mmCIF file of C-alpha atoms in Angstrom:
data_model
loop_
_atom_site.group_PDB
_atom_site.id
_atom_site.type_symbol
_atom_site.label_atom_id
_atom_site.label_comp_id
_atom_site.label_asym_id
_atom_site.label_seq_id
_atom_site.Cartn_x
_atom_site.Cartn_y
_atom_site.Cartn_z
ATOM 1 C CA LEU F 178 100.787 80.485 8.691
ATOM 2 C CA GLU F 179 101.931 79.204 12.057
ATOM 3 C CA ILE F 180 104.641 77.358 10.349
ATOM 4 C CA GLY F 181 105.947 80.422 8.445
ATOM 5 C CA LYS F 182 106.210 82.552 11.634
ATOM 6 C CA ALA F 183 108.017 79.703 13.246
ATOM 7 C CA LEU F 184 110.478 79.449 10.501
ATOM 8 C CA ALA F 185 110.890 83.178 10.344
ATOM 9 C CA ASN F 186 111.610 83.276 14.138
ATOM 10 C CA GLU F 187 114.155 80.395 13.551
ATOM 11 C CA ILE F 188 115.965 82.419 10.746
ATOM 12 C CA GLN F 189 115.917 85.421 12.976
ATOM 13 C CA LYS F 190 117.743 83.731 15.792
ATOM 14 C CA GLU F 191 119.960 81.968 13.264
ATOM 15 C CA GLY F 192 120.755 85.543 11.861
ATOM 16 C CA ASP F 193 121.834 87.002 15.302
ATOM 17 C CA MET F 194 123.943 83.918 15.807
ATOM 18 C CA MET F 195 125.627 84.452 12.832
ATOM 19 C CA TYR F 196 126.384 88.431 13.572
ATOM 20 C CA LYS F 197 127.502 87.263 16.875
ATOM 21 C CA HIS F 198 130.135 85.033 15.641
ATOM 22 C CA LEU F 199 131.335 87.023 12.636
ATOM 23 C CA GLU F 200 133.412 89.870 12.565
ATOM 24 C CA ILE F 201 133.007 92.570 9.411
ATOM 25 C CA PHE F 202 135.822 94.873 8.816
ATOM 26 C CA THR F 203 136.298 97.655 6.229
ATOM 27 C CA HIS F 204 138.537 100.391 5.507
ATOM 28 C CA ASP F 205 137.922 103.153 3.221
ATOM 29 C CA ALA F 206 140.889 105.765 3.568
ATOM 30 C CA PRO F 207 143.852 106.071 1.841
ATOM 31 C CA GLY F 208 146.832 103.575 2.185
ATOM 32 C CA TYR F 209 147.315 100.271 4.219
ATOM 33 C CA GLN F 210 145.444 99.137 7.182
ATOM 34 C CA PRO F 211 145.898 95.733 9.259
ATOM 35 C CA GLN F 212 142.372 94.301 9.564
ATOM 36 C CA VAL F 213 142.689 90.588 11.125
ATOM 37 C CA ASP F 214 145.771 89.302 13.055
ATOM 38 C CA TYR F 215 145.485 85.340 13.684
ATOM 39 C CA GLY F 216 148.132 83.013 14.641
ATOM 40 C CA SER F 217 151.293 83.989 12.432
ATOM 41 C CA TRP F 218 148.947 85.797 9.695
ATOM 42 C CA ARG F 219 147.593 89.160 9.000
ATOM 43 C CA VAL F 220 144.785 90.317 6.587
ATOM 44 C CA ALA F 221 144.842 93.936 5.510
ATOM 45 C CA LEU F 222 143.218 96.221 3.029
ATOM 46 C CA LEU F 223 145.125 98.657 0.997
ATOM 47 C CA ASN F 224 143.595 101.508 -0.871
ATOM 48 C CA ALA F 225 144.905 103.772 -3.585
ATOM 49 C CA CYS F 226 146.682 106.582 -2.522
ATOM 50 C CA ASP F 227 149.305 109.161 -4.095
ATOM 51 C CA MET F 228 152.324 106.830 -3.147
ATOM 52 C CA TYR F 229 151.267 103.801 -5.098
ATOM 53 C CA LEU F 230 150.686 106.050 -8.576
ATOM 54 C CA PRO F 231 152.761 104.709 -11.048
ATOM 55 C CA ASP F 232 154.791 107.484 -11.633
ATOM 56 C CA LYS F 233 155.401 107.907 -7.789
ATOM 57 C CA ILE F 234 156.927 104.709 -7.218
ATOM 58 C CA THR F 235 160.343 105.179 -5.668
ATOM 59 C CA TYR F 236 161.147 101.468 -4.445
ATOM 60 C CA PHE F 237 160.826 97.935 -4.538
ATOM 61 C CA ASP F 238 160.901 95.538 -1.367
ATOM 62 C CA ARG F 239 160.858 91.817 -0.731
ATOM 63 C CA HIS F 240 159.626 89.869 2.139
ATOM 64 C CA LEU F 241 162.256 87.423 3.617
ATOM 65 C CA GLU F 242 160.122 85.428 5.764
ATOM 66 C CA THR F 243 156.834 85.043 4.115
ATOM 67 C CA ASP F 244 155.032 84.891 0.991
ATOM 68 C CA GLU F 245 152.664 88.187 0.322
ATOM 69 C CA VAL F 246 149.063 87.562 -1.395
ATOM 70 C CA PHE F 247 147.322 90.133 -3.172
ATOM 71 C CA ILE F 248 143.455 90.194 -4.060
ATOM 72 C CA LEU F 249 141.864 92.851 -6.446
ATOM 73 C CA LEU F 250 138.550 94.106 -4.849
ATOM 74 C CA GLY F 251 138.217 97.035 -7.235
ATOM 75 C CA GLY F 252 139.601 99.442 -9.382
ATOM 76 C CA SER F 253 142.976 99.107 -11.249
ATOM 77 C CA CYS F 254 146.365 97.813 -9.941
ATOM 78 C CA GLY F 255 149.176 95.811 -10.794
ATOM 79 C CA ILE F 256 152.603 94.240 -9.514
ATOM 80 C CA LEU F 257 155.794 94.556 -10.761
ATOM 81 C CA LEU F 258 158.098 92.005 -10.097
ATOM 82 C CA ALA F 259 161.933 92.095 -10.284
ATOM 83 C CA GLY F 260 163.690 88.880 -9.549
ATOM 84 C CA ALA F 261 165.189 87.583 -6.337
ATOM 85 C CA GLY F 262 168.657 88.804 -6.825
ATOM 86 C CA ASP F 263 170.600 90.958 -4.783
ATOM 87 C CA LYS F 264 168.960 94.034 -6.023
ATOM 88 C CA PRO F 265 165.960 94.302 -8.523
ATOM 89 C CA GLU F 266 166.404 93.838 -12.154
ATOM 90 C CA ASN F 267 164.362 94.368 -15.112
ATOM 91 C CA ALA F 268 160.864 94.312 -13.848
ATOM 92 C CA CYS F 269 157.846 92.846 -15.421
ATOM 93 C CA CYS F 270 154.307 94.121 -15.029
ATOM 94 C CA THR F 271 151.117 92.069 -14.030
ATOM 95 C CA TRP F 272 148.113 93.704 -14.166
ATOM 96 C CA LEU F 273 145.618 92.193 -11.695
ATOM 97 C CA THR F 274 142.227 90.560 -12.360
ATOM 98 C CA ALA F 275 139.437 90.541 -9.490
ATOM 99 C CA GLY F 276 138.759 87.457 -8.239
ATOM 100 C CA LYS F 277 142.138 85.932 -8.829
ATOM 101 C CA ILE F 278 144.822 85.366 -5.959
ATOM 102 C CA TYR F 279 148.293 86.690 -6.608
ATOM 103 C CA ASN F 280 151.108 85.113 -4.438
ATOM 104 C CA VAL F 281 154.519 86.883 -4.386
ATOM 105 C CA PRO F 282 157.084 84.188 -3.055
ATOM 106 C CA ALA F 283 159.533 85.243 -0.152
ATOM 107 C CA GLY F 284 162.437 87.110 -1.318
ATOM 108 C CA VAL F 285 160.865 88.203 -4.974
ATOM 109 C CA TRP F 286 161.379 92.017 -5.408
ATOM 110 C CA HIS F 287 158.130 93.748 -5.998
ATOM 111 C CA THR F 288 156.354 96.714 -5.767
ATOM 112 C CA LEU F 289 152.545 97.671 -6.551
ATOM 113 C CA PHE F 290 151.015 100.728 -8.636
ATOM 114 C CA MET F 291 147.589 101.463 -8.041
ATOM 115 C CA LEU F 292 145.203 104.079 -10.194
ATOM 116 C CA PRO F 293 142.937 106.062 -7.945
ATOM 117 C CA GLY F 294 139.948 103.974 -6.786
ATOM 118 C CA GLY F 295 142.106 100.606 -6.665
ATOM 119 C CA LYS F 296 141.586 98.491 -3.691
ATOM 120 C CA LEU F 297 143.347 95.282 -2.697
ATOM 121 C CA ALA F 298 143.204 92.684 0.129
ATOM 122 C CA VAL F 299 146.770 91.759 1.419
ATOM 123 C CA VAL F 300 147.650 88.553 3.278
ATOM 124 C CA GLU F 301 150.864 88.163 4.879
ATOM 125 C CA ASN F 302 152.829 86.881 7.904
ATOM 126 C CA LYS F 303 151.830 89.669 10.928
ATOM 127 C CA ASN F 304 155.414 90.016 11.724
ATOM 128 C CA THR F 305 156.020 91.682 8.214
ATOM 129 C CA GLY F 306 157.966 94.792 8.615
ATOM 130 C CA ILE F 307 161.318 96.773 7.867
ATOM 131 C CA ASP F 308 163.546 94.253 9.761
ATOM 132 C CA ASN F 309 162.408 91.660 7.783
ATOM 133 C CA SER F 310 161.477 93.044 4.272
ATOM 134 C CA PRO F 311 164.421 95.118 2.731
ATOM 135 C CA ARG F 312 163.642 97.985 0.379
ATOM 136 C CA TYR F 313 165.759 99.077 -2.687
ATOM 137 C CA TYR F 314 165.277 102.844 -3.316
ATOM 138 C CA PHE F 315 165.608 104.151 -7.158
ATOM 139 C CA GLY F 316 165.751 107.565 -8.613
ATOM 140 C CA GLU F 317 164.579 109.025 -11.727
ATOM 141 C CA GLU F 318 167.682 107.876 -13.798
ATOM 142 C CA GLU F 319 167.511 104.060 -12.662
ATOM 143 C CA ARG F 320 163.785 104.219 -13.227
ATOM 144 C CA HIS F 321 163.944 103.798 -16.769
ATOM 145 C CA LEU F 322 165.888 100.619 -16.325
ATOM 146 C CA LEU F 323 163.882 98.923 -13.778
ATOM 147 C CA ILE F 324 160.535 99.549 -14.727
ATOM 148 C CA PRO F 325 158.985 99.007 -18.071
ATOM 149 C CA ALA F 326 156.789 101.752 -19.618
ATOM 150 C CA LEU F 327 153.066 100.865 -18.264
ATOM 151 C CA SER F 328 150.218 101.157 -20.578
ATOM 152 C CA LEU F 329 147.605 102.863 -18.355
#
């Protein structure tokens, strides 16, 4: 019995120390929210919102100074990749599978789509922004040329 109490006390001390040295982050609101910045990198959470619905996609972007990593945490999400030329062309669709890591290399045109309830972890350089990530906006007439029909 004394050994059990000593072990329980030791586990409690260890548990306190773990939480003292562990940061836990969450984000449940719609949209993108940086969570952790360290050195040159950032981890963010992205939750589904209207702008990521498949019929609301209006642009592709590419990051010139960083790869961008996506990890599906829940729901249904996909990436549309459209080459690394001067402008996006002939997008192809990849549906994300939970537990896999998807890396979009620097310079590749891409956009995300998410169904309600979708949640992603995003890892990229923390200085990623408008200055080093050009966007290509398109209208309805160009949408059909760029984006394949999505089977939802």
